[in-house]
Amino acid sequence: RTGVVFNERLASHFNAWNKDFTERPQRLLRSIERCSELGLLQRCKRIPLRKATEAELLSCHTKKHIELLKDTETMNEEQLKSVSQKYDYIYFHEKSNENAVLTVGGLIDLVDEVLFGKSPWCRGC
């Protein structure tokens, strides 16, 4: 069975200074909408979002990177734009940290489901 990790909260992430940026809420929402129209979502196993733990995040990222992402929650648009310009194709938004941590947690559970047939949130399923 195919698993899907999605929550509309993830569509809160957008590029505030470039409305035409490729990654935008409509791309995500339209993909989910189309899958639903085709009856695909109903056939999928929904994997709930959860916040990844700091230990999980540290398995692939530095403490400095994690702290930078946390700091974006309180930055104004100019600060977000300035930090974003240090990277190739990444932009930061006030919801970047929340969305990233939720996505990583859900993705880890999805991988556990694929590899082991049961994820930690589904004990006894």
Coordinates of C-alpha atoms in Angstrom, one line a residue:
R1 CA 0.0 0.0 0.0
T2 CA 1.2 3.5 -0.8
G3 CA 1.8 5.9 2.0
V4 CA 1.3 9.6 1.9
V5 CA 2.5 12.3 4.4
F6 CA 0.5 15.5 4.0
N7 CA -1.2 18.2 6.0
E8 CA -2.5 21.5 4.8
R9 CA -0.3 23.2 7.3
L10 CA 2.6 22.5 5.0
A11 CA 1.1 24.9 2.4
S12 CA 1.8 27.8 4.7
H13 CA 5.4 28.0 3.4
F14 CA 5.9 30.5 0.5
N15 CA 8.4 32.9 -0.8
A16 CA 7.2 36.3 0.4
W17 CA 9.3 38.4 -2.0
N18 CA 9.0 36.3 -5.2
K19 CA 5.4 35.2 -5.8
D20 CA 6.5 33.4 -9.0
F21 CA 9.0 31.1 -7.2
T22 CA 8.5 27.5 -8.2
E23 CA 7.9 26.2 -4.7
R24 CA 4.6 27.6 -3.7
P25 CA 1.5 26.4 -1.8
Q26 CA -0.5 26.0 -5.0
R27 CA 1.9 23.4 -6.4
L28 CA 1.5 21.3 -3.3
L29 CA -2.2 21.8 -2.8
R30 CA -3.0 21.2 -6.5
S31 CA -1.0 17.9 -6.5
I32 CA -3.0 16.7 -3.4
E33 CA -6.2 17.9 -4.9
R34 CA -5.6 16.0 -8.2
C35 CA -4.7 12.8 -6.3
S36 CA -7.9 13.1 -4.4
E37 CA -9.9 13.7 -7.6
L38 CA -8.5 10.5 -9.0
G39 CA -9.3 8.5 -5.8
L40 CA -5.7 7.9 -5.1
L41 CA -5.6 9.4 -1.6
Q42 CA -8.4 7.2 -0.5
R43 CA -6.2 4.2 -1.5
C44 CA -3.2 5.4 0.4
K45 CA -2.2 4.9 4.0
R46 CA -2.1 8.3 5.7
I47 CA 1.0 8.9 7.7
P48 CA 0.4 11.7 10.3
L49 CA 2.8 14.6 10.6
R50 CA 4.8 14.8 13.8
K51 CA 7.7 17.0 14.9
A52 CA 11.1 15.4 14.4
T53 CA 13.2 15.2 17.5
E54 CA 16.4 17.2 17.8
A55 CA 18.3 13.9 17.8
E56 CA 16.7 13.0 14.4
L57 CA 17.5 16.4 13.0
L58 CA 21.1 16.2 14.2
S59 CA 21.6 12.9 12.4
C60 CA 21.8 14.8 9.1
H61 CA 22.2 18.5 10.0
T62 CA 24.5 20.5 12.2
K63 CA 23.3 22.3 15.4
K64 CA 24.2 25.6 13.7
H65 CA 21.9 24.7 10.7
I66 CA 19.0 23.7 13.1
E67 CA 19.5 27.0 15.1
L68 CA 19.4 29.0 11.9
L69 CA 16.1 27.5 10.9
K70 CA 14.7 28.1 14.4
D71 CA 15.8 31.7 14.2
T72 CA 13.8 32.3 11.0
E73 CA 10.6 32.0 13.0
T74 CA 11.2 35.5 14.4
M75 CA 12.8 37.2 11.4
N76 CA 11.2 39.9 9.4
E77 CA 10.9 39.7 5.6
E78 CA 14.2 41.6 4.9
Q79 CA 16.1 39.3 7.3
L80 CA 14.6 36.2 5.7
K81 CA 15.5 37.5 2.3
S82 CA 19.0 38.3 3.4
V83 CA 19.5 34.8 4.8
S84 CA 17.9 33.1 1.8
Q85 CA 20.3 34.9 -0.6
K86 CA 23.2 32.9 1.0
Y87 CA 21.9 29.8 -0.6
D88 CA 21.3 28.6 -4.2
Y89 CA 17.7 27.7 -4.4
I90 CA 16.4 27.9 -0.9
Y91 CA 14.2 30.6 0.6
F92 CA 13.2 31.0 4.2
H93 CA 9.8 31.9 5.6
E94 CA 8.5 32.4 9.1
K95 CA 7.0 28.9 8.8
S96 CA 10.1 27.2 7.4
N97 CA 11.2 25.6 10.7
E98 CA 7.7 24.4 11.6
N99 CA 7.1 22.9 8.2
A100 CA 10.6 21.3 8.0
V101 CA 10.4 19.7 11.4
L102 CA 6.9 18.3 10.7
T103 CA 7.9 17.0 7.3
V104 CA 11.0 15.3 8.6
G105 CA 9.0 13.6 11.4
G106 CA 6.4 12.4 8.9
L107 CA 9.0 11.2 6.4
I108 CA 10.9 9.2 9.1
D109 CA 7.6 7.5 10.0
L110 CA 6.8 6.9 6.3
V111 CA 10.3 5.2 5.8
D112 CA 9.7 3.1 8.9
E113 CA 6.4 2.0 7.5
V114 CA 8.0 1.0 4.2
L115 CA 11.0 -0.7 5.7
F116 CA 9.4 -2.4 8.7
G117 CA 5.7 -2.4 8.0
K118 CA 4.9 -0.5 11.2
S119 CA 5.9 2.9 12.3
P120 CA 6.4 4.0 15.9
W121 CA 3.0 5.8 15.9
C122 CA 1.2 2.6 14.9
R123 CA 2.2 0.1 17.6
G124 CA -0.1 -2.9 17.3
C125 CA -1.5 -2.0 13.9

